[in-house]
Amino acid sequence: MMPISQILSDNVRLLKTKATRPAIYGVTIAVGAIVVASMLASFINHGEITLSGIVDAQRGNVALWALDLMPFIFAFWGQYVSSVIAYEAGAMVIDQTQDLRTKTSALEYQAMHDATHDALTDLPNRVLLRDRLQQAIHSAQREKRALAVLLLDLNRFKDINETLGHYQGDRLLKHVASRLKHVVREADTLARLGGDEFAIILNPLTSLEDIHTVVSKIQKALAPPYTLDSLKIDVQASIGAALFPEHGADADTLLQRIDVAMYAAKQEKKNFVLYSEKLDQQSPHRLTLMSELREAIKNDELSLRFQPIVSNRTNGVHEVEVLVRWDHKIHGIMTPDEFIPMAERTGLIYPITQWVIKHALIQHVAWRTMGLDMGIAVNISAQTLLDPEFPDQVTGLIAAYDVSPHRLTLEITESSIMFDQELALHILGRFADMGVRIAIDDFGTGYSSLSYLKKLPVSHLKIDKSFVLDMLENENDAIIVKATIDLGHNLGLEVIAEGVENQQTLDLLKQRGCDAMQGYHINYPLRGEDFAPWFYGASQWGQRHSAGLTIN
Ligand code: G
Ligand code: G
Ligand code: MN
């Protein structure tokens, strides 16, 4: 790079040549004025313009002397002013350049920091942890020593988050992070991997005892209850650990192994589990399942079920909820509860959601060619909803299959909206603009603010089945269901009840003004090919009924 003094003198030269130009014009005009004035004087004195007349005028006319000074004054003044301007401008440019440079490097630093740190706790994130672990492994290898990695997951954090809300959940995580910071040594790395998961690299590790010491320090640090909203909350953690080089020679293997150990701790309800090979056999599927699931999506080994939703107004079925299944070679048909949480943790939820929407649209089109116009409601996880590319992907899919957007509903949960309200509002707005409908699923189990709900472009609420299942026996549940129906209607939303398992419940819901009903009493989730025969045949809510034909 050019030195600053060089830039300054170059700039000064450039600006000086520009500023000198008006001075040269000034000098030229002044010289012109002298010549014209001298000629005029010669003409007035001698009646003609001659060289001797001009010389006479120059000698004898005092006013011309003053005029003769002008070119010198202009030249000097031009030089002086241009130099001053040039220096000032040059210095200004350099000041601003330096200012910009400092600002740019501060921004670069900030961006770098944000990419490697967790925004909530400002601890290193997964990316930085992996990098630090790799470095720690290199130095441990060189110095022939061991190190340990710990994975810590809070117990029941999900419940806390859902009952007290994400704001309080975040506060709790910050408390936990600051308590953990005091447990680790300077040389150790404490990172937040996301959610309620924290990892610690213990480097160096002199003896196995060290791990136990750290684990008991962690348990002690976390033990005192946390105060949130004047509630006292106890939080415990499950901890898994793995050692280098014993359990893995590289960062990725070690990170997988702490996951296995931590899950074993959760399952066995233990505070702490150190990885061992037999754990891999015990949690046989987790790791293999993940890669199998990836393959299953590619090989279309997922399948869909469609559960009918009956409208109170028409008594017919105009919409189905789409539920995914995995036809596993060994484990048989697996329900979403067995693989969706894992898919959410590993990012596989994105391709799954794509697969589900695509195949639901294909089914919709297949029914349409049979003359069956069946709306489809797809369940969407929080991560997928908050993915800024998701609306574009949906736009692409409905365009590709030529499906009218308002025949697609996205079922989202209250917690996925509360997680990042601004982003959720923005994304839901995009769907509303497209004409895609949004339903709040499992309504009543999460935490949401009513005033916020009012702002959302939502079209209906689905009352959680836990309230509907027992509403005949449990008066509280019946009251909640009634209140939710009224609340939904006051907000201008349609209300759907889930978990309708018998006729009495169905009758009661209809009587209470519920707009639509879904549940085993109407039917189990059906395979695509079984739906039309049910709809046109056995069902009292299918075509025969709504077409006004009588059923025997
Ligand atoms: O079909 P059922 O047992 O088994 O579904 C269990 C849970 O899984 C329900 O809460 C449902 O919302 C969810 N689920 C079903 N299909 C999907 C899907 O395609 N994507 C997501 N994210 N969740 C689903
Ligand atoms: O969370 P979500 O609302 O998406 O859950 C739908 C789940 O509810 C599916 O797993 C579906 O199989 C199940 N389900 C549907 N109808 C009934 C019902 O009548 N009773 C019960 N217990 N579960 C039902
Ligand atoms: Mn649902």
Coordinates of C-alpha atoms and ligand atoms in Angstrom, one line a residue:
M1 CA 0.0 0.0 0.0
M2 CA 1.1 3.6 -0.7
P3 CA 2.4 5.5 2.3
I4 CA 0.0 8.2 3.6
S5 CA 2.6 11.1 2.9
Q6 CA 2.7 9.9 -0.8
I7 CA -1.1 9.9 -1.0
L8 CA -1.2 13.3 0.5
S9 CA 1.4 14.8 -1.9
D10 CA -0.3 13.2 -4.9
N11 CA -3.6 14.5 -3.8
V12 CA -2.2 18.0 -3.2
R13 CA -0.6 18.0 -6.7
L14 CA -3.8 17.0 -8.3
L15 CA -5.9 19.6 -6.4
K16 CA -3.3 22.3 -7.0
T17 CA -3.4 21.9 -10.8
K18 CA -7.2 22.2 -10.6
A19 CA -7.2 25.2 -8.3
T20 CA -4.4 26.9 -10.3
R21 CA -6.5 27.0 -13.5
P22 CA -8.8 29.9 -12.3
A23 CA -5.6 31.8 -11.3
I24 CA -4.2 31.4 -14.8
Y25 CA -7.4 32.7 -16.3
G26 CA -7.2 35.7 -13.8
V27 CA -3.6 36.4 -15.0
T28 CA -4.6 36.2 -18.7
I29 CA -7.6 38.5 -18.2
A30 CA -5.3 41.0 -16.2
V31 CA -2.7 41.0 -19.0
G32 CA -5.4 41.4 -21.6
A33 CA -6.8 44.4 -19.6
I34 CA -3.3 46.0 -19.5
V35 CA -2.8 45.6 -23.2
V36 CA -6.3 47.1 -24.0
A37 CA -5.9 49.9 -21.4
S38 CA -2.5 50.8 -22.8
M39 CA -3.8 50.8 -26.4
L40 CA -6.8 53.0 -25.3
A41 CA -4.4 55.5 -23.6
S42 CA -2.3 55.6 -26.7
F43 CA -5.3 56.3 -28.9
I44 CA -6.7 59.0 -26.5
N45 CA -3.3 60.8 -26.2
H46 CA -2.0 60.5 -29.9
G47 CA -5.2 59.8 -31.9
E48 CA -3.7 56.4 -33.0
I49 CA -2.4 53.2 -31.6
T50 CA 1.4 52.9 -31.9
L51 CA 4.1 51.1 -30.0
S52 CA 5.7 54.4 -28.9
G53 CA 2.2 55.6 -27.8
I54 CA 1.8 52.5 -25.7
V55 CA 5.3 52.8 -24.2
D56 CA 4.5 56.5 -23.3
A57 CA 1.2 55.5 -21.7
Q58 CA 3.0 52.8 -19.6
R59 CA 5.6 55.4 -18.5
G60 CA 3.3 58.3 -17.6
N61 CA -0.1 56.8 -16.6
V62 CA -0.1 56.0 -12.9
A63 CA -3.5 54.1 -13.2
L64 CA -1.8 51.7 -15.6
W65 CA 0.9 51.0 -13.0
A66 CA -1.7 49.8 -10.6
L67 CA -3.2 47.7 -13.4
D68 CA 0.2 46.2 -14.1
L69 CA 0.4 44.9 -10.6
M70 CA -2.8 42.8 -11.1
P71 CA -1.2 39.7 -12.9
F72 CA 1.3 39.4 -10.1
I73 CA -1.4 39.6 -7.4
F74 CA -3.5 37.1 -9.2
A75 CA -0.7 34.7 -9.7
F76 CA 0.4 34.9 -6.1
W77 CA -3.1 34.8 -4.7
G78 CA -4.0 31.8 -6.9
Q79 CA -0.9 29.9 -5.9
Y80 CA -1.5 30.6 -2.2
V81 CA -5.2 29.8 -2.1
S82 CA -4.8 26.7 -4.2
S83 CA -2.1 25.3 -2.0
V84 CA -4.1 25.9 1.2
I85 CA -7.3 24.3 -0.3
A86 CA -5.3 21.4 -1.6
Y87 CA -3.7 20.7 1.7
E88 CA -6.9 21.0 3.6
A89 CA -8.8 18.8 1.2
G90 CA -6.0 16.2 1.2
A91 CA -5.9 16.1 4.9
M92 CA -9.7 15.7 5.1
V93 CA -9.7 12.8 2.7
I94 CA -7.0 11.1 4.6
D95 CA -8.8 11.6 7.9
Q96 CA -12.0 10.2 6.4
T97 CA -10.2 7.2 4.9
Q98 CA -8.6 6.4 8.3
D99 CA -12.0 6.8 10.0
L100 CA -13.6 4.4 7.4
R101 CA -10.8 2.0 7.9
T102 CA -11.3 1.8 11.6
K103 CA -15.0 1.5 11.2
T104 CA -14.6 -1.3 8.7
S105 CA -12.3 -3.3 10.8
A106 CA -14.7 -2.9 13.8
L107 CA -17.5 -4.2 11.6
E108 CA -15.4 -7.1 10.4
Y109 CA -14.5 -8.0 13.9
Q110 CA -18.2 -7.8 14.9
A111 CA -19.3 -10.0 12.0
M112 CA -16.6 -12.5 12.8
H113 CA -17.6 -12.5 16.5
D114 CA -21.3 -13.0 15.6
A115 CA -20.5 -15.9 13.4
T116 CA -18.6 -17.7 16.1
H117 CA -20.6 -16.7 19.2
D118 CA -24.1 -17.4 20.5
A119 CA -26.1 -14.3 20.6
L120 CA -27.9 -15.0 23.8
T121 CA -25.0 -15.9 26.1
D122 CA -22.1 -14.6 24.1
L123 CA -20.4 -17.9 24.6
P124 CA -18.6 -19.6 21.7
N125 CA -21.1 -21.5 19.4
R126 CA -20.9 -24.9 17.8
V127 CA -18.6 -23.6 15.0
L128 CA -16.0 -22.1 17.3
L129 CA -16.2 -25.1 19.6
R130 CA -15.4 -27.5 16.8
D131 CA -12.5 -25.3 15.8
R132 CA -11.1 -25.0 19.3
L133 CA -11.6 -28.8 19.7
Q134 CA -9.5 -29.4 16.6
Q135 CA -6.8 -27.2 17.8
A136 CA -6.8 -28.8 21.3
I137 CA -6.6 -32.2 19.6
H138 CA -3.5 -31.1 17.6
S139 CA -1.7 -29.8 20.6
A140 CA -2.7 -32.8 22.7
Q141 CA -1.4 -35.1 19.9
R142 CA 1.9 -33.3 19.8
E143 CA 2.4 -33.3 23.5
K144 CA 1.0 -36.9 23.8
R145 CA -1.6 -36.0 26.4
A146 CA -5.4 -36.5 26.9
L147 CA -8.3 -34.2 26.8
A148 CA -12.0 -34.5 27.5
V149 CA -15.2 -33.0 26.1
L150 CA -18.4 -32.7 28.0
L151 CA -21.9 -32.2 26.8
L152 CA -24.5 -30.9 29.2
D153 CA -28.2 -30.8 28.6
L154 CA -30.7 -29.3 31.0
N155 CA -33.5 -31.5 32.2
R156 CA -37.1 -30.5 31.6
F157 CA -36.0 -27.2 30.0
K158 CA -38.6 -27.7 27.3
D159 CA -41.3 -27.7 30.0
I160 CA -40.0 -24.5 31.6
N161 CA -39.8 -22.9 28.2
E162 CA -43.3 -23.8 27.4
T163 CA -44.9 -23.0 30.7
L164 CA -43.1 -19.8 31.5
G165 CA -42.5 -18.6 27.9
H166 CA -39.3 -18.1 25.9
Y167 CA -38.4 -14.8 27.5
Q168 CA -38.1 -16.6 30.9
G169 CA -36.4 -19.6 29.2
D170 CA -33.8 -17.3 27.8
R171 CA -33.2 -15.6 31.1
L172 CA -32.7 -19.0 32.7
L173 CA -30.2 -20.0 30.0
K174 CA -28.2 -16.8 30.7
H175 CA -28.1 -17.6 34.4
V176 CA -27.0 -21.1 33.7
A177 CA -24.3 -19.8 31.3
S178 CA -22.9 -17.4 33.9
R179 CA -22.8 -20.1 36.6
L180 CA -21.0 -22.4 34.2
K181 CA -18.5 -19.8 33.3
H182 CA -17.3 -19.8 36.9
V183 CA -16.7 -23.5 36.9
V184 CA -14.4 -23.8 33.9
R185 CA -10.7 -22.8 34.0
E186 CA -9.2 -20.1 31.8
A187 CA -7.8 -22.7 29.3
D188 CA -11.0 -24.6 29.0
T189 CA -13.7 -23.7 26.4
L190 CA -17.3 -23.4 27.4
A191 CA -19.7 -23.2 24.4
R192 CA -23.5 -23.1 23.9
L193 CA -24.4 -25.5 21.1
G194 CA -28.0 -24.3 20.8
G195 CA -31.2 -24.8 22.9
D196 CA -30.3 -26.0 26.4
E197 CA -27.1 -27.7 25.3
F198 CA -23.7 -26.6 26.6
A199 CA -20.3 -28.2 25.8
I200 CA -17.0 -27.9 27.7
I201 CA -13.5 -28.8 26.5
L202 CA -11.2 -29.8 29.4
N203 CA -7.7 -29.2 28.2
P204 CA -5.4 -30.6 29.4
L205 CA -6.8 -33.5 31.3
T206 CA -4.3 -34.9 33.7
S207 CA -6.4 -37.7 35.2
L208 CA -9.9 -39.1 34.9
E209 CA -10.5 -37.7 38.3
D210 CA -10.5 -34.2 36.8
I211 CA -13.7 -35.0 34.9
H212 CA -15.5 -36.1 38.1
T213 CA -14.3 -33.0 39.9
V214 CA -15.6 -30.8 37.1
V215 CA -18.9 -32.7 36.9
S216 CA -19.5 -32.3 40.6
K217 CA -18.5 -28.6 40.4
I218 CA -21.1 -28.2 37.6
Q219 CA -23.8 -29.9 39.6
K220 CA -23.0 -27.8 42.7
A221 CA -23.0 -24.6 40.6
L222 CA -26.4 -25.4 39.0
A223 CA -28.0 -26.7 42.2
P224 CA -29.2 -23.5 43.9
P225 CA -32.7 -22.6 42.6
Y226 CA -33.1 -19.9 40.0
T227 CA -35.6 -17.1 40.6
L228 CA -37.7 -16.3 37.6
D229 CA -40.8 -14.1 37.9
S230 CA -40.7 -14.7 41.7
L231 CA -40.9 -18.5 41.0
K232 CA -38.1 -20.7 42.4
I233 CA -37.0 -23.1 39.7
D234 CA -34.7 -26.1 40.1
V235 CA -32.7 -27.1 37.1
Q236 CA -30.5 -30.2 36.8
A237 CA -28.4 -31.3 33.9
S238 CA -27.5 -34.6 32.3
I239 CA -23.9 -34.7 31.3
G240 CA -22.1 -37.0 28.8
A241 CA -18.3 -37.0 28.3
A242 CA -15.8 -38.6 25.9
L243 CA -12.0 -38.6 26.0
F244 CA -9.3 -38.0 23.4
P245 CA -7.6 -40.2 22.2
E246 CA -9.5 -43.1 23.9
H247 CA -12.9 -42.5 22.3
G248 CA -12.1 -40.6 19.2
A249 CA -9.2 -39.2 17.3
D250 CA -11.0 -36.3 15.6
A251 CA -13.4 -33.5 16.6
D252 CA -16.5 -34.9 14.8
T253 CA -16.2 -38.4 16.3
L254 CA -15.8 -36.9 19.8
L255 CA -18.8 -34.6 19.3
Q256 CA -20.9 -37.6 18.2
R257 CA -19.7 -39.6 21.2
I258 CA -20.6 -37.0 23.8
D259 CA -24.1 -36.9 22.2
V260 CA -24.4 -40.7 22.7
A261 CA -23.1 -40.4 26.3
M262 CA -25.5 -37.5 27.1
Y263 CA -28.5 -39.4 25.8
A264 CA -27.5 -42.4 27.8
A265 CA -27.4 -40.2 30.9
K266 CA -30.9 -38.9 30.1
Q267 CA -32.3 -42.3 29.5
E268 CA -30.8 -43.8 32.6
K269 CA -31.7 -40.7 34.6
K270 CA -28.1 -40.3 35.7
N271 CA -26.2 -37.1 36.2
F272 CA -23.2 -38.2 34.3
V273 CA -22.2 -40.9 31.8
L274 CA -18.8 -41.4 30.3
Y275 CA -18.9 -42.7 26.7
S276 CA -18.2 -46.4 26.1
E277 CA -18.6 -48.5 23.0
K278 CA -21.4 -50.5 24.5
L279 CA -23.5 -47.3 24.7
D280 CA -23.4 -47.2 20.9
Q281 CA -25.0 -50.7 20.9
Q282 CA -27.5 -49.7 23.5
S283 CA -28.6 -46.6 21.6
P284 CA -28.4 -48.6 18.5
H285 CA -30.4 -46.5 16.2
R286 CA -29.7 -42.9 17.1
L287 CA -26.6 -42.5 14.9
T288 CA -27.5 -45.0 12.3
L289 CA -31.1 -43.8 12.3
M290 CA -29.9 -40.3 11.3
S291 CA -28.1 -41.5 8.2
E292 CA -30.9 -43.9 7.5
L293 CA -33.4 -41.1 7.7
R294 CA -31.3 -39.1 5.2
E295 CA -31.4 -42.0 2.8
A296 CA -35.1 -42.6 3.5
I297 CA -36.0 -39.1 2.3
K298 CA -34.0 -39.6 -0.9
N299 CA -35.5 -43.0 -1.6
D300 CA -39.1 -42.0 -0.8
E301 CA -39.3 -44.4 2.1
L302 CA -41.5 -41.8 3.9
S303 CA -45.2 -42.0 3.5
L304 CA -48.2 -39.9 4.3
R305 CA -51.5 -40.4 6.1
F306 CA -54.5 -38.1 5.7
Q307 CA -56.9 -37.5 8.6
P308 CA -60.3 -36.1 7.6
I309 CA -61.6 -32.9 9.1
V310 CA -65.4 -32.5 9.2
S311 CA -67.0 -29.2 8.8
N312 CA -69.9 -28.3 11.2
R313 CA -71.6 -26.1 8.6
T314 CA -71.8 -28.6 5.7
N315 CA -71.3 -31.8 7.7
G316 CA -68.8 -32.8 4.9
V317 CA -65.0 -33.3 4.7
H318 CA -63.3 -30.6 2.7
E319 CA -59.8 -30.7 4.3
V320 CA -57.4 -33.3 5.6
E321 CA -54.4 -33.1 8.0
V322 CA -51.3 -34.6 6.6
L323 CA -49.2 -36.8 8.9
V324 CA -45.9 -38.3 8.0
R325 CA -44.7 -41.9 8.6
W326 CA -41.5 -43.6 8.0
D327 CA -41.7 -47.2 6.6
H328 CA -38.5 -48.5 8.2
K329 CA -37.1 -51.8 6.9
I330 CA -36.4 -53.2 10.4
H331 CA -38.4 -51.1 12.9
G332 CA -41.6 -51.1 10.8
I333 CA -43.8 -48.0 10.5
M334 CA -42.4 -45.3 12.7
T335 CA -44.5 -42.3 13.8
P336 CA -43.3 -38.7 13.7
D337 CA -42.7 -38.7 17.5
E338 CA -39.9 -41.2 16.9
F339 CA -38.0 -39.3 14.3
I340 CA -39.2 -35.7 14.0
P341 CA -37.4 -34.5 17.2
M342 CA -34.2 -36.0 15.9
A343 CA -34.8 -34.5 12.5
E344 CA -35.2 -31.1 14.1
R345 CA -31.9 -31.5 16.0
T346 CA -30.0 -32.5 12.9
G347 CA -31.5 -30.2 10.3
L348 CA -33.1 -33.1 8.4
I349 CA -36.4 -31.5 9.2
Y350 CA -35.9 -29.1 6.1
P351 CA -35.8 -31.9 3.5
I352 CA -38.6 -33.8 5.4
T353 CA -40.9 -30.8 5.2
Q354 CA -40.1 -30.4 1.6
W355 CA -40.9 -34.0 0.9
V356 CA -44.1 -33.9 2.9
I357 CA -45.4 -30.7 1.2
K358 CA -44.5 -32.0 -2.2
H359 CA -46.2 -35.4 -1.8
A360 CA -49.2 -33.8 -0.1
L361 CA -49.6 -31.6 -3.2
I362 CA -49.2 -34.6 -5.5
Q363 CA -52.0 -36.3 -3.6
H364 CA -54.1 -33.2 -3.7
V365 CA -53.7 -33.1 -7.5
A366 CA -54.5 -36.8 -7.8
W367 CA -57.8 -36.3 -5.8
R368 CA -58.6 -33.2 -7.9
T369 CA -58.4 -35.3 -11.1
M370 CA -61.0 -37.5 -9.5
G371 CA -63.2 -34.5 -8.8
L372 CA -62.3 -34.4 -5.1
D373 CA -61.3 -30.9 -3.9
M374 CA -59.5 -31.7 -0.6
G375 CA -57.6 -29.0 1.2
I376 CA -54.4 -30.1 2.9
A377 CA -53.0 -29.1 6.3
V378 CA -49.3 -29.7 6.8
N379 CA -47.5 -29.6 10.2
I380 CA -44.5 -27.3 10.2
S381 CA -41.8 -27.3 12.8
A382 CA -40.5 -24.0 14.3
Q383 CA -37.1 -24.2 12.5
T384 CA -38.8 -24.7 9.2
L385 CA -41.2 -21.8 9.8
L386 CA -38.4 -19.4 10.7
D387 CA -36.2 -20.4 7.7
P388 CA -36.4 -17.3 5.5
E389 CA -36.2 -19.4 2.4
F390 CA -39.3 -21.4 3.3
P391 CA -41.9 -19.1 1.8
D392 CA -40.1 -19.2 -1.5
Q393 CA -39.8 -22.9 -1.5
V394 CA -43.6 -23.2 -0.8
T395 CA -44.3 -20.7 -3.6
G396 CA -42.2 -22.9 -5.9
L397 CA -44.0 -26.1 -4.9
I398 CA -47.5 -24.8 -5.3
A399 CA -46.7 -23.3 -8.6
A400 CA -45.0 -26.5 -9.8
Y401 CA -48.1 -28.5 -9.0
D402 CA -50.6 -25.8 -9.9
V403 CA -52.4 -25.8 -6.6
S404 CA -54.4 -22.9 -5.4
P405 CA -52.6 -21.4 -2.3
H406 CA -55.7 -21.2 -0.2
R407 CA -56.1 -25.0 -0.4
L408 CA -52.8 -25.3 1.6
T409 CA -52.8 -24.7 5.4
L410 CA -49.6 -24.7 7.5
E411 CA -50.1 -25.9 11.0
I412 CA -47.7 -24.2 13.4
T413 CA -47.5 -24.2 17.2
E414 CA -47.7 -21.2 19.5
S415 CA -44.2 -21.7 20.7
S416 CA -42.7 -21.5 17.2
I417 CA -44.2 -18.0 16.8
M418 CA -43.1 -16.9 20.2
F419 CA -39.6 -18.0 19.6
D420 CA -38.8 -15.1 17.3
Q421 CA -41.9 -13.0 17.1
E422 CA -40.7 -10.4 14.6
L423 CA -39.4 -13.0 12.1
A424 CA -42.5 -15.1 12.6
L425 CA -44.7 -12.1 11.9
H426 CA -42.7 -11.3 8.8
I427 CA -42.8 -14.9 7.4
L428 CA -46.5 -15.4 8.3
G429 CA -47.2 -12.1 6.5
R430 CA -45.5 -13.5 3.4
F431 CA -47.7 -16.6 3.5
A432 CA -50.8 -14.5 4.1
D433 CA -49.9 -12.4 1.0
M434 CA -49.6 -15.6 -1.0
G435 CA -53.0 -16.8 0.2
V436 CA -51.7 -19.8 2.1
R437 CA -53.7 -20.3 5.3
I438 CA -52.1 -20.6 8.8
A439 CA -53.5 -22.6 11.7
I440 CA -52.3 -22.6 15.3
D441 CA -51.9 -26.2 16.2
D442 CA -52.1 -27.8 19.7
F443 CA -53.7 -24.5 20.9
G444 CA -53.8 -24.2 24.7
T445 CA -50.7 -26.2 25.4
G446 CA -48.1 -23.5 24.6
Y447 CA -47.7 -19.9 25.7
S448 CA -48.9 -17.1 23.6
S449 CA -50.1 -13.6 24.2
L450 CA -53.6 -12.9 23.0
S451 CA -52.8 -9.4 21.9
Y452 CA -50.0 -10.9 19.8
L453 CA -52.3 -13.5 18.4
K454 CA -54.6 -10.8 17.2
K455 CA -51.8 -9.3 15.1
L456 CA -51.0 -12.5 13.3
P457 CA -52.5 -13.4 9.9
V458 CA -53.8 -16.7 11.2
S459 CA -57.0 -18.2 9.9
H460 CA -57.8 -20.9 12.5
L461 CA -57.0 -22.4 15.9
K462 CA -56.8 -26.2 16.5
I463 CA -57.8 -26.9 20.2
D464 CA -55.3 -29.4 21.5
K465 CA -56.7 -33.0 21.8
S466 CA -55.7 -33.1 25.5
F467 CA -58.7 -30.8 26.3
V468 CA -61.1 -32.6 23.9
L469 CA -60.4 -36.2 24.8
D470 CA -61.8 -35.8 28.3
M471 CA -64.3 -33.0 27.9
L472 CA -67.3 -35.3 28.6
E473 CA -66.0 -36.3 32.0
N474 CA -63.8 -33.4 33.0
E475 CA -65.7 -30.1 33.5
N476 CA -62.5 -28.0 33.5
D477 CA -61.7 -29.3 30.0
A478 CA -65.2 -28.7 28.8
I479 CA -64.9 -25.1 30.0
I480 CA -61.5 -24.6 28.4
V481 CA -62.9 -25.9 25.1
K482 CA -65.9 -23.7 25.2
A483 CA -63.8 -20.7 26.1
T484 CA -61.3 -21.4 23.3
I485 CA -64.1 -21.6 20.8
D486 CA -65.5 -18.3 21.9
L487 CA -62.0 -16.7 22.0
G488 CA -61.3 -17.9 18.5
H489 CA -64.6 -16.5 17.2
N490 CA -64.0 -13.2 18.9
L491 CA -60.7 -13.0 17.2
G492 CA -62.4 -13.7 13.9
L493 CA -60.8 -17.2 13.6
E494 CA -62.3 -20.6 12.8
V495 CA -61.9 -23.2 15.5
I496 CA -61.1 -26.9 14.9
A497 CA -61.3 -29.5 17.7
E498 CA -58.8 -32.4 17.6
G499 CA -59.0 -35.8 19.3
V500 CA -62.8 -36.4 18.8
E501 CA -63.1 -40.0 19.8
N502 CA -66.9 -40.5 20.1
Q503 CA -70.2 -39.2 18.9
Q504 CA -71.2 -37.5 22.2
T505 CA -68.0 -35.3 22.0
L506 CA -68.8 -34.5 18.4
D507 CA -72.4 -33.5 19.2
L508 CA -71.2 -31.4 22.2
L509 CA -68.6 -29.6 20.0
K510 CA -71.2 -28.9 17.3
Q511 CA -73.6 -27.6 19.9
R512 CA -70.8 -25.3 21.3
G513 CA -70.4 -23.8 17.8
C514 CA -67.0 -25.5 17.0
D515 CA -66.4 -25.0 13.2
A516 CA -64.7 -28.3 12.4
M517 CA -63.8 -31.6 14.1
Q518 CA -61.1 -34.1 13.7
G519 CA -60.4 -37.4 15.5
Y520 CA -60.5 -41.2 15.5
H521 CA -64.3 -41.1 15.7
I522 CA -64.4 -39.6 12.2
N523 CA -61.5 -41.6 11.1
Y524 CA -57.9 -42.6 11.7
P525 CA -55.3 -41.0 9.5
L526 CA -55.7 -42.9 6.2
R527 CA -53.3 -43.8 3.4
G528 CA -53.8 -41.8 0.3
E529 CA -55.2 -44.7 -1.7
D530 CA -57.7 -45.6 1.1
F531 CA -59.0 -42.1 1.4
A532 CA -61.2 -41.9 -1.7
P533 CA -62.9 -45.3 -1.1
W534 CA -63.7 -44.2 2.4
F535 CA -64.9 -40.8 1.3
Y536 CA -67.2 -42.1 -1.4
G537 CA -68.1 -45.3 0.4
A538 CA -68.2 -46.0 4.1
S539 CA -68.1 -42.5 5.4
Q540 CA -71.2 -40.6 6.5
W541 CA -69.2 -37.3 5.9
G542 CA -68.1 -38.1 2.4
Q543 CA -69.6 -37.5 -1.0
R544 CA -72.7 -39.6 -0.6
H545 CA -73.9 -37.5 2.3
S546 CA -72.9 -34.1 1.0
A547 CA -74.3 -34.8 -2.4
G548 CA -77.6 -35.3 -0.7
L549 CA -77.8 -39.0 -1.3
T550 CA -79.3 -41.1 1.5
I551 CA -77.3 -43.7 3.3
N552 CA -78.9 -46.9 4.5
Ligands
G1 O1 -49.4 -38.7 13.4 P1 -49.2 -38.4 14.8 O2 -48.9 -39.4 15.7 O3 -48.6 -39.6 15.1 O4 -48.2 -37.2 14.9 C1 -47.5 -36.9 16.1 C2 -46.9 -35.5 16.0 O5 -46.1 -35.3 14.9 C3 -48.0 -34.5 15.9 O6 -47.8 -33.5 16.8 C4 -47.8 -33.9 14.5 O7 -48.1 -32.5 14.5 C5 -46.4 -34.2 14.2 N1 -46.2 -34.4 12.8 C6 -46.8 -35.2 12.0 N2 -46.4 -35.1 10.7 C7 -45.5 -34.1 10.7 C8 -44.7 -33.5 9.7 O8 -44.8 -33.8 8.5 N3 -43.8 -32.5 10.0 C9 -43.8 -32.1 11.3 N4 -42.9 -31.1 11.6 N5 -44.5 -32.7 12.3 C10 -45.3 -33.6 12.0
G2 O1 -50.0 -32.2 17.2 P1 -50.9 -32.6 16.1 O2 -52.2 -31.9 16.3 O3 -50.4 -32.4 14.7 O4 -51.2 -34.1 16.4 C1 -52.0 -34.9 15.5 C2 -51.8 -36.2 16.2 O5 -53.0 -36.6 16.8 C3 -51.5 -37.3 15.2 O6 -50.6 -38.1 15.8 C4 -52.8 -38.1 15.1 O7 -52.6 -39.5 14.9 C5 -53.4 -37.9 16.6 N1 -54.8 -38.0 16.6 C6 -55.7 -37.7 15.7 N2 -57.0 -38.0 16.1 C7 -56.9 -38.4 17.4 C8 -57.8 -38.9 18.4 O8 -59.0 -38.8 18.2 N3 -57.3 -39.3 19.6 C9 -56.0 -39.3 19.8 N4 -55.6 -39.7 21.0 N5 -55.1 -38.9 18.9 C10 -55.5 -38.5 17.7
MN3 MN -51.3 -30.9 13.6

